[in-house]
GROMACS .gro file of N, CA and C in nm:
model
  429
    1MET      N    1   9.364  -4.304 -14.400
    1MET     CA    2   9.361  -4.227 -14.522
    1MET      C    3   9.464  -4.287 -14.618
    2ARG      N    4   9.421  -4.325 -14.737
    2ARG     CA    5   9.511  -4.384 -14.836
    2ARG      C    6   9.522  -4.286 -14.952
    3ILE      N    7   9.643  -4.236 -14.973
    3ILE     CA    8   9.663  -4.140 -15.082
    3ILE      C    9   9.785  -4.172 -15.166
    4GLY      N   10   9.831  -4.296 -15.167
    4GLY     CA   11   9.945  -4.332 -15.250
    4GLY      C   12  10.077  -4.334 -15.178
    5PHE      N   13  10.073  -4.347 -15.045
    5PHE     CA   14  10.194  -4.353 -14.964
    5PHE      C   15  10.180  -4.465 -14.863
    6GLN      N   16  10.292  -4.521 -14.825
    6GLN     CA   17  10.295  -4.617 -14.715
    6GLN      C   18  10.352  -4.542 -14.595
    7PHE      N   19  10.280  -4.540 -14.484
    7PHE     CA   20  10.325  -4.466 -14.366
    7PHE      C   21  10.370  -4.563 -14.259
    8ASP      N   22  10.491  -4.540 -14.208
    8ASP     CA   23  10.544  -4.618 -14.097
    8ASP      C   24  10.566  -4.526 -13.979
    9GLY      N   25  10.485  -4.545 -13.873
    9GLY     CA   26  10.501  -4.465 -13.752
    9GLY      C   27  10.629  -4.505 -13.681
   10ARG      N   28  10.692  -4.410 -13.615
   10ARG     CA   29  10.822  -4.437 -13.554
   10ARG      C   30  10.813  -4.485 -13.410
   11SER      N   31  10.738  -4.417 -13.324
   11SER     CA   32  10.729  -4.461 -13.185
   11SER      C   33  10.619  -4.383 -13.116
   12ARG      N   34  10.594  -4.419 -12.993
   12ARG     CA   35  10.493  -4.349 -12.915
   12ARG      C   36  10.553  -4.238 -12.830
   13LEU      N   37  10.683  -4.218 -12.838
   13LEU     CA   38  10.747  -4.111 -12.763
   13LEU      C   39  10.701  -3.977 -12.817
   14GLU      N   40  10.697  -3.878 -12.730
   14GLU     CA   41  10.655  -3.744 -12.772
   14GLU      C   42  10.778  -3.662 -12.815
   15ALA      N   43  10.866  -3.726 -12.889
   15ALA     CA   44  10.986  -3.657 -12.937
   15ALA      C   45  11.020  -3.710 -13.075
   16GLY      N   46  11.075  -3.624 -13.157
   16GLY     CA   47  11.121  -3.667 -13.288
   16GLY      C   48  11.012  -3.672 -13.393
   17ILE      N   49  11.053  -3.711 -13.512
   17ILE     CA   50  10.962  -3.725 -13.626
   17ILE      C   51  10.863  -3.838 -13.597
   18ASP      N   52  10.737  -3.818 -13.634
   18ASP     CA   53  10.633  -3.917 -13.604
   18ASP      C   54  10.635  -4.037 -13.697
   19GLY      N   55  10.682  -4.019 -13.818
   19GLY     CA   56  10.684  -4.133 -13.910
   19GLY      C   57  10.747  -4.097 -14.043
   20ILE      N   58  10.759  -4.199 -14.125
   20ILE     CA   59  10.815  -4.184 -14.259
   20ILE      C   60  10.709  -4.231 -14.360
   21ALA      N   61  10.684  -4.147 -14.460
   21ALA     CA   62  10.591  -4.182 -14.568
   21ALA      C   63  10.673  -4.215 -14.691
   22GLU      N   64  10.650  -4.333 -14.747
   22GLU     CA   65  10.719  -4.374 -14.869
   22GLU      C   66  10.624  -4.365 -14.987
   23VAL      N   67  10.670  -4.301 -15.093
   23VAL     CA   68  10.590  -4.289 -15.216
   23VAL      C   69  10.571  -4.429 -15.274
   24MET      N   70  10.448  -4.462 -15.309
   24MET     CA   71  10.416  -4.590 -15.370
   24MET      C   72  10.375  -4.566 -15.515
   25ASP      N   73  10.416  -4.656 -15.602
   25ASP     CA   74  10.372  -4.656 -15.741
   25ASP      C   75  10.281  -4.776 -15.755
   26GLY      N   76  10.152  -4.752 -15.740
   26GLY     CA   77  10.058  -4.864 -15.729
   26GLY      C   78  10.082  -4.932 -15.596
   27ASP      N   79  10.118  -5.060 -15.601
   27ASP     CA   80  10.149  -5.132 -15.477
   27ASP      C   81  10.299  -5.152 -15.459
   28GLN      N   82  10.381  -5.082 -15.539
   28GLN     CA   83  10.526  -5.097 -15.532
   28GLN      C   84  10.590  -4.977 -15.461
   29PRO      N   85  10.673  -5.003 -15.358
   29PRO     CA   86  10.745  -4.893 -15.294
   29PRO      C   87  10.852  -4.838 -15.388
   30THR      N   88  10.885  -4.710 -15.372
   30THR     CA   89  10.979  -4.645 -15.464
   30THR      C   90  11.111  -4.603 -15.399
   31VAL      N   91  11.126  -4.621 -15.271
   31VAL     CA   92  11.243  -4.577 -15.194
   31VAL      C   93  11.254  -4.424 -15.193
   32LYS      N   94  11.147  -4.354 -15.216
   32LYS     CA   95  11.140  -4.208 -15.208
   32LYS      C   96  11.058  -4.175 -15.083
   33MET      N   97  11.121  -4.108 -14.986
   33MET     CA   98  11.059  -4.094 -14.855
   33MET      C   99  11.049  -3.950 -14.808
   34ILE      N  100  10.950  -3.928 -14.722
   34ILE     CA  101  10.924  -3.798 -14.661
   34ILE      C  102  10.910  -3.820 -14.511
   35ALA      N  103  10.976  -3.736 -14.431
   35ALA     CA  104  10.957  -3.740 -14.286
   35ALA      C  105  10.829  -3.663 -14.254
   36VAL      N  106  10.748  -3.720 -14.164
   36VAL     CA  107  10.617  -3.662 -14.132
   36VAL      C  108  10.611  -3.628 -13.983
   37GLN      N  109  10.578  -3.502 -13.955
   37GLN     CA  110  10.554  -3.457 -13.817
   37GLN      C  111  10.407  -3.426 -13.806
   38VAL      N  112  10.337  -3.489 -13.713
   38VAL     CA  113  10.193  -3.469 -13.696
   38VAL      C  114  10.168  -3.390 -13.569
   39LYS      N  115  10.083  -3.288 -13.580
   39LYS     CA  116  10.036  -3.211 -13.465
   39LYS      C  117   9.885  -3.225 -13.465
   40ALA      N  118   9.830  -3.279 -13.357
   40ALA     CA  119   9.686  -3.304 -13.349
   40ALA      C  120   9.622  -3.211 -13.247
   41SER      N  121   9.496  -3.176 -13.273
   41SER     CA  122   9.417  -3.098 -13.178
   41SER      C  123   9.276  -3.156 -13.174
   42GLU      N  124   9.208  -3.131 -13.064
   42GLU     CA  125   9.072  -3.183 -13.047
   42GLU      C  126   8.972  -3.108 -13.135
   43SER      N  127   8.957  -2.977 -13.110
   43SER     CA  128   8.852  -2.907 -13.182
   43SER      C  129   8.875  -2.758 -13.200
   44SER      N  130   8.982  -2.703 -13.147
   44SER     CA  131   8.999  -2.558 -13.152
   44SER      C  132   9.028  -2.509 -13.293
   45ALA      N  133   8.988  -2.385 -13.317
   45ALA     CA  134   9.018  -2.322 -13.445
   45ALA      C  135   9.166  -2.286 -13.448
   46TYR      N  136   9.224  -2.288 -13.565
   46TYR     CA  137   9.362  -2.245 -13.582
   46TYR      C  138   9.366  -2.092 -13.580
   47ALA      N  139   9.482  -2.036 -13.555
   47ALA     CA  140   9.498  -1.891 -13.547
   47ALA      C  141   9.453  -1.825 -13.677
   48GLY      N  142   9.368  -1.724 -13.663
   48GLY     CA  143   9.322  -1.649 -13.780
   48GLY      C  144   9.243  -1.732 -13.879
   49GLU      N  145   9.180  -1.840 -13.834
   49GLU     CA  146   9.114  -1.932 -13.928
   49GLU      C  147   8.991  -1.869 -13.993
   50THR      N  148   8.985  -1.886 -14.125
   50THR     CA  149   8.870  -1.847 -14.206
   50THR      C  150   8.835  -1.965 -14.295
   51GLU      N  151   8.739  -1.948 -14.381
   51GLU     CA  152   8.706  -2.053 -14.479
   51GLU      C  153   8.824  -2.079 -14.573
   52ALA      N  154   8.905  -1.976 -14.596
   52ALA     CA  155   9.015  -1.986 -14.692
   52ALA      C  156   9.145  -2.038 -14.634
   53GLY      N  157   9.171  -2.011 -14.506
   53GLY     CA  158   9.299  -2.052 -14.452
   53GLY      C  159   9.319  -2.018 -14.306
   54PHE      N  160   9.443  -2.029 -14.260
   54PHE     CA  161   9.479  -2.001 -14.121
   54PHE      C  162   9.631  -1.995 -14.111
   55THR      N  163   9.680  -1.958 -13.994
   55THR     CA  164   9.824  -1.959 -13.969
   55THR      C  165   9.854  -2.056 -13.856
   56TYR      N  166   9.977  -2.103 -13.855
   56TYR     CA  167  10.023  -2.194 -13.749
   56TYR      C  168  10.167  -2.158 -13.718
   57ARG      N  169  10.193  -2.126 -13.592
   57ARG     CA  170  10.329  -2.087 -13.549
   57ARG      C  171  10.402  -2.209 -13.496
   58VAL      N  172  10.520  -2.232 -13.549
   58VAL     CA  173  10.604  -2.346 -13.512
   58VAL      C  174  10.700  -2.304 -13.401
   59ARG      N  175  10.717  -2.389 -13.301
   59ARG     CA  176  10.815  -2.362 -13.195
   59ARG      C  177  10.955  -2.358 -13.253
   60ALA      N  178  11.039  -2.271 -13.199
   60ALA     CA  179  11.176  -2.255 -13.249
   60ALA      C  180  11.254  -2.386 -13.241
   61SER      N  181  11.237  -2.461 -13.133
   61SER     CA  182  11.311  -2.587 -13.117
   61SER      C  183  11.268  -2.690 -13.222
   62ASP      N  184  11.138  -2.696 -13.252
   62ASP     CA  185  11.089  -2.787 -13.357
   62ASP      C  186  11.144  -2.744 -13.493
   63PHE      N  187  11.136  -2.615 -13.518
   63PHE     CA  188  11.183  -2.558 -13.645
   63PHE      C  189  11.329  -2.596 -13.669
   64ASP      N  190  11.414  -2.575 -13.568
   64ASP     CA  191  11.556  -2.607 -13.582
   64ASP      C  192  11.578  -2.757 -13.603
   65TYR      N  193  11.503  -2.838 -13.532
   65TYR     CA  194  11.514  -2.984 -13.544
   65TYR      C  195  11.480  -3.029 -13.686
   66TRP      N  196  11.368  -2.984 -13.740
   66TRP     CA  197  11.324  -3.026 -13.873
   66TRP      C  198  11.422  -2.982 -13.982
   67ARG      N  199  11.480  -2.864 -13.967
   67ARG     CA  200  11.574  -2.815 -14.069
   67ARG      C  201  11.699  -2.902 -14.079
   68GLY      N  202  11.729  -2.981 -13.977
   68GLY     CA  203  11.846  -3.068 -13.980
   68GLY      C  204  11.823  -3.201 -14.048
   69SER      N  205  11.702  -3.226 -14.096
   69SER     CA  206  11.669  -3.356 -14.155
   69SER      C  207  11.737  -3.376 -14.291
   70ASN      N  208  11.774  -3.502 -14.317
   70ASN     CA  209  11.827  -3.535 -14.450
   70ASN      C  210  11.715  -3.578 -14.545
   71LEU      N  211  11.592  -3.582 -14.497
   71LEU     CA  212  11.474  -3.609 -14.579
   71LEU      C  213  11.390  -3.483 -14.586
   72PRO      N  214  11.308  -3.468 -14.690
   72PRO     CA  215  11.211  -3.359 -14.686
   72PRO      C  216  11.115  -3.385 -14.569
   73VAL      N  217  11.076  -3.278 -14.501
   73VAL     CA  218  10.987  -3.290 -14.385
   73VAL      C  219  10.858  -3.216 -14.415
   74ILE      N  220  10.745  -3.279 -14.380
   74ILE     CA  221  10.617  -3.210 -14.386
   74ILE      C  222  10.556  -3.207 -14.246
   75LEU      N  223  10.483  -3.100 -14.221
   75LEU     CA  224  10.404  -3.088 -14.099
   75LEU      C  225  10.261  -3.119 -14.137
   76VAL      N  226  10.198  -3.211 -14.064
   76VAL     CA  227  10.057  -3.244 -14.086
   76VAL      C  228   9.980  -3.200 -13.962
   77LEU      N  229   9.880  -3.116 -13.983
   77LEU     CA  230   9.792  -3.074 -13.875
   77LEU      C  231   9.663  -3.154 -13.886
   78TYR      N  232   9.625  -3.220 -13.777
   78TYR     CA  233   9.504  -3.301 -13.776
   78TYR      C  234   9.411  -3.248 -13.668
   79ARG      N  235   9.285  -3.224 -13.705
   79ARG     CA  236   9.184  -3.179 -13.610
   79ARG      C  237   9.078  -3.287 -13.598
   80LEU      N  238   9.069  -3.343 -13.480
   80LEU     CA  239   8.981  -3.456 -13.452
   80LEU      C  240   8.833  -3.421 -13.471
   81SER      N  241   8.790  -3.302 -13.428
   81SER     CA  242   8.648  -3.268 -13.429
   81SER      C  243   8.586  -3.273 -13.568
   82ASP      N  244   8.661  -3.237 -13.671
   82ASP     CA  245   8.605  -3.242 -13.807
   82ASP      C  246   8.686  -3.332 -13.899
   83ASP      N  247   8.780  -3.409 -13.841
   83ASP     CA  248   8.859  -3.508 -13.914
   83ASP      C  249   8.930  -3.446 -14.036
   84THR      N  250   8.984  -3.325 -14.016
   84THR     CA  251   9.055  -3.258 -14.126
   84THR      C  252   9.206  -3.272 -14.108
   85PHE      N  253   9.273  -3.284 -14.221
   85PHE     CA  254   9.419  -3.291 -14.227
   85PHE      C  255   9.467  -3.182 -14.322
   86PHE      N  256   9.565  -3.105 -14.279
   86PHE     CA  257   9.631  -3.009 -14.365
   86PHE      C  258   9.781  -3.034 -14.355
   87TRP      N  259   9.853  -3.002 -14.462
   87TRP     CA  260   9.997  -3.028 -14.461
   87TRP      C  261  10.073  -2.910 -14.521
   88LYS      N  262  10.200  -2.902 -14.482
   88LYS     CA  263  10.288  -2.799 -14.535
   88LYS      C  264  10.429  -2.854 -14.538
   89SER      N  265  10.499  -2.832 -14.647
   89SER     CA  266  10.639  -2.869 -14.657
   89SER      C  267  10.721  -2.774 -14.572
   90LEU      N  268  10.818  -2.829 -14.500
   90LEU     CA  269  10.905  -2.747 -14.415
   90LEU      C  270  11.044  -2.735 -14.477
   91GLU      N  271  11.054  -2.773 -14.603
   91GLU     CA  272  11.184  -2.786 -14.669
   91GLU      C  273  11.263  -2.657 -14.686
   92ASN      N  274  11.201  -2.551 -14.725
   92ASN     CA  275  11.277  -2.431 -14.760
   92ASN      C  276  11.264  -2.319 -14.657
   93LEU      N  277  11.229  -2.353 -14.536
   93LEU     CA  278  11.216  -2.252 -14.432
   93LEU      C  279  11.354  -2.216 -14.380
   94VAL      N  280  11.382  -2.086 -14.368
   94VAL     CA  281  11.517  -2.048 -14.327
   94VAL      C  282  11.523  -1.950 -14.212
   95GLY      N  283  11.426  -1.866 -14.193
   95GLY     CA  284  11.439  -1.762 -14.092
   95GLY      C  285  11.326  -1.759 -13.991
   96GLU      N  286  11.344  -1.673 -13.893
   96GLU     CA  287  11.247  -1.658 -13.784
   96GLU      C  288  11.106  -1.629 -13.837
   97ALA      N  289  11.095  -1.543 -13.936
   97ALA     CA  290  10.964  -1.506 -13.990
   97ALA      C  291  10.892  -1.626 -14.050
   98GLU      N  292  10.968  -1.724 -14.098
   98GLU     CA  293  10.906  -1.839 -14.163
   98GLU      C  294  10.855  -1.943 -14.063
   99ARG      N  295  10.871  -1.918 -13.935
   99ARG     CA  296  10.813  -2.008 -13.834
   99ARG      C  297  10.661  -1.996 -13.830
  100THR      N  298  10.607  -1.888 -13.885
  100THR     CA  299  10.462  -1.873 -13.894
  100THR      C  300  10.420  -1.921 -14.032
  101LEU      N  301  10.357  -2.037 -14.036
  101LEU     CA  302  10.318  -2.099 -14.162
  101LEU      C  303  10.180  -2.050 -14.204
  102GLN      N  304  10.165  -2.018 -14.331
  102GLN     CA  305  10.037  -1.977 -14.387
  102GLN      C  306   9.975  -2.096 -14.459
  103PHE      N  307   9.860  -2.140 -14.413
  103PHE     CA  308   9.790  -2.252 -14.476
  103PHE      C  309   9.675  -2.200 -14.562
  104ASN      N  310   9.668  -2.249 -14.684
  104ASN     CA  311   9.558  -2.224 -14.775
  104ASN      C  312   9.476  -2.353 -14.775
  105LYS      N  313   9.356  -2.350 -14.720
  105LYS     CA  314   9.279  -2.474 -14.701
  105LYS      C  315   9.259  -2.555 -14.829
  106PRO      N  316   9.213  -2.496 -14.939
  106PRO     CA  317   9.194  -2.579 -15.059
  106PRO      C  318   9.324  -2.640 -15.110
  107ARG      N  319   9.433  -2.565 -15.106
  107ARG     CA  320   9.560  -2.614 -15.159
  107ARG      C  321   9.631  -2.710 -15.063
  108ASP      N  322   9.621  -2.685 -14.933
  108ASP     CA  323   9.701  -2.759 -14.836
  108ASP      C  324   9.626  -2.871 -14.765
  109VAL      N  325   9.506  -2.903 -14.810
  109VAL     CA  326   9.434  -3.017 -14.751
  109VAL      C  327   9.510  -3.145 -14.788
  110LEU      N  328   9.521  -3.235 -14.692
  110LEU     CA  329   9.590  -3.362 -14.717
  110LEU      C  330   9.486  -3.464 -14.760
  111ASP      N  331   9.480  -3.486 -14.890
  111ASP     CA  332   9.388  -3.583 -14.948
  111ASP      C  333   9.454  -3.639 -15.074
  112ALA      N  334   9.381  -3.719 -15.149
  112ALA     CA  335   9.438  -3.782 -15.268
  112ALA      C  336   9.490  -3.680 -15.369
  113GLY      N  337   9.433  -3.561 -15.371
  113GLY     CA  338   9.478  -3.457 -15.463
  113GLY      C  339   9.616  -3.402 -15.431
  114ALA      N  340   9.668  -3.431 -15.313
  114ALA     CA  341   9.799  -3.380 -15.271
  114ALA      C  342   9.914  -3.473 -15.308
  115LYS      N  343   9.885  -3.594 -15.355
  115LYS     CA  344   9.993  -3.692 -15.367
  115LYS      C  345  10.102  -3.655 -15.468
  116ASP      N  346  10.069  -3.591 -15.579
  116ASP     CA  347  10.173  -3.552 -15.674
  116ASP      C  348  10.263  -3.442 -15.616
  117ARG      N  349  10.205  -3.346 -15.545
  117ARG     CA  350  10.286  -3.241 -15.481
  117ARG      C  351  10.376  -3.302 -15.374
  118LEU      N  352  10.323  -3.397 -15.299
  118LEU     CA  353  10.405  -3.463 -15.197
  118LEU      C  354  10.517  -3.543 -15.261
  119ALA      N  355  10.486  -3.620 -15.364
  119ALA     CA  356  10.589  -3.700 -15.432
  119ALA      C  357  10.698  -3.610 -15.491
  120ALA      N  358  10.661  -3.492 -15.538
  120ALA     CA  359  10.759  -3.400 -15.595
  120ALA      C  360  10.863  -3.355 -15.492
  121LEU      N  361  10.829  -3.361 -15.364
  121LEU     CA  362  10.925  -3.324 -15.260
  121LEU      C  363  11.044  -3.419 -15.256
  122THR      N  364  11.028  -3.539 -15.310
  122THR     CA  365  11.134  -3.639 -15.303
  122THR      C  366  11.233  -3.631 -15.418
  123VAL      N  367  11.210  -3.541 -15.513
  123VAL     CA  368  11.300  -3.526 -15.627
  123VAL      C  369  11.429  -3.461 -15.581
  124ALA      N  370  11.542  -3.520 -15.620
  124ALA     CA  371  11.673  -3.466 -15.581
  124ALA      C  372  11.685  -3.321 -15.627
  125LYS      N  373  11.734  -3.237 -15.537
  125LYS     CA  374  11.746  -3.094 -15.569
  125LYS      C  375  11.883  -3.060 -15.628
  126GLN      N  376  11.978  -3.153 -15.620
  126GLN     CA  377  12.111  -3.129 -15.674
  126GLN      C  378  12.141  -3.239 -15.775
  127GLY      N  379  12.237  -3.214 -15.861
  127GLY     CA  380  12.270  -3.313 -15.962
  127GLY      C  381  12.166  -3.312 -16.072
  128HIS      N  382  12.152  -3.424 -16.138
  128HIS     CA  383  12.061  -3.431 -16.252
  128HIS      C  384  11.917  -3.454 -16.210
  129GLY      N  385  11.894  -3.508 -16.091
  129GLY     CA  386  11.758  -3.532 -16.047
  129GLY      C  387  11.693  -3.646 -16.123
  130TYR      N  388  11.565  -3.659 -16.107
  130TYR     CA  389  11.490  -3.761 -16.178
  130TYR      C  390  11.346  -3.716 -16.187
  131TYR      N  391  11.271  -3.784 -16.268
  131TYR     CA  392  11.132  -3.750 -16.292
  131TYR      C  393  11.042  -3.839 -16.207
  132VAL      N  394  10.948  -3.778 -16.135
  132VAL     CA  395  10.847  -3.854 -16.063
  132VAL      C  396  10.717  -3.835 -16.141
  133PRO      N  397  10.667  -3.940 -16.207
  133PRO     CA  398  10.545  -3.925 -16.286
  133PRO      C  399  10.426  -3.895 -16.196
  134PRO      N  400  10.324  -3.827 -16.248
  134PRO     CA  401  10.204  -3.805 -16.169
  134PRO      C  402  10.148  -3.939 -16.123
  135LEU      N  403  10.123  -3.951 -15.994
  135LEU     CA  404  10.079  -4.079 -15.940
  135LEU      C  405   9.931  -4.102 -15.956
  136GLY      N  406   9.855  -3.996 -15.975
  136GLY     CA  407   9.711  -4.012 -15.985
  136GLY      C  408   9.659  -4.011 -16.127
  137SER      N  409   9.747  -4.006 -16.224
  137SER     CA  410   9.706  -3.989 -16.363
  137SER      C  411   9.728  -4.113 -16.447
  138ARG      N  412   9.752  -4.226 -16.384
  138ARG     CA  413   9.783  -4.349 -16.457
  138ARG      C  414   9.662  -4.394 -16.538
  139ALA      N  415   9.684  -4.421 -16.665
  139ALA     CA  416   9.577  -4.473 -16.751
  139ALA      C  417   9.548  -4.617 -16.714
  140SER      N  418   9.427  -4.657 -16.732
  140SER     CA  419   9.389  -4.795 -16.702
  140SER      C  420   9.454  -4.892 -16.799
  141SER      N  421   9.496  -5.004 -16.746
  141SER     CA  422   9.555  -5.109 -16.829
  141SER      C  423   9.444  -5.190 -16.894
  142PRO      N  424   9.457  -5.229 -17.020
  142PRO     CA  425   9.349  -5.302 -17.088
  142PRO      C  426   9.346  -5.451 -17.055
  143HIS      N  427   9.416  -5.499 -16.950
  143HIS     CA  428   9.417  -5.643 -16.920
  143HIS      C  429   9.278  -5.689 -16.892
   0.00000   0.00000   0.00000
């Protein structure tokens, strides 16, 4: 899946963050990165799944681990049977109740339409910050 990021997988171990996604501006890396945790399933429905959404409960140990990251972290859920990807930012989760993530299927699908929201996660939250232009809205060059 190509959506404007370069993904580097970390290892085959079943521990730790699965990889790092770097925001790309065309074919140029930007040094703006997101830690990616992938959870895959064969074919089962997610808890409370409907056409509109579902919930996913995160283990306490995973939750605590991700909160310690110095990069923004996203959780990507992949279902092999229908080749669907959904994502959720784990950045602002603080309490026990927030371990149950609410997914909205149209909004949280991981596809090309998600790249600007993902890139926005890399904007500095303290200090002056910086602007990340929309990555999918570039006008064609007349060359």
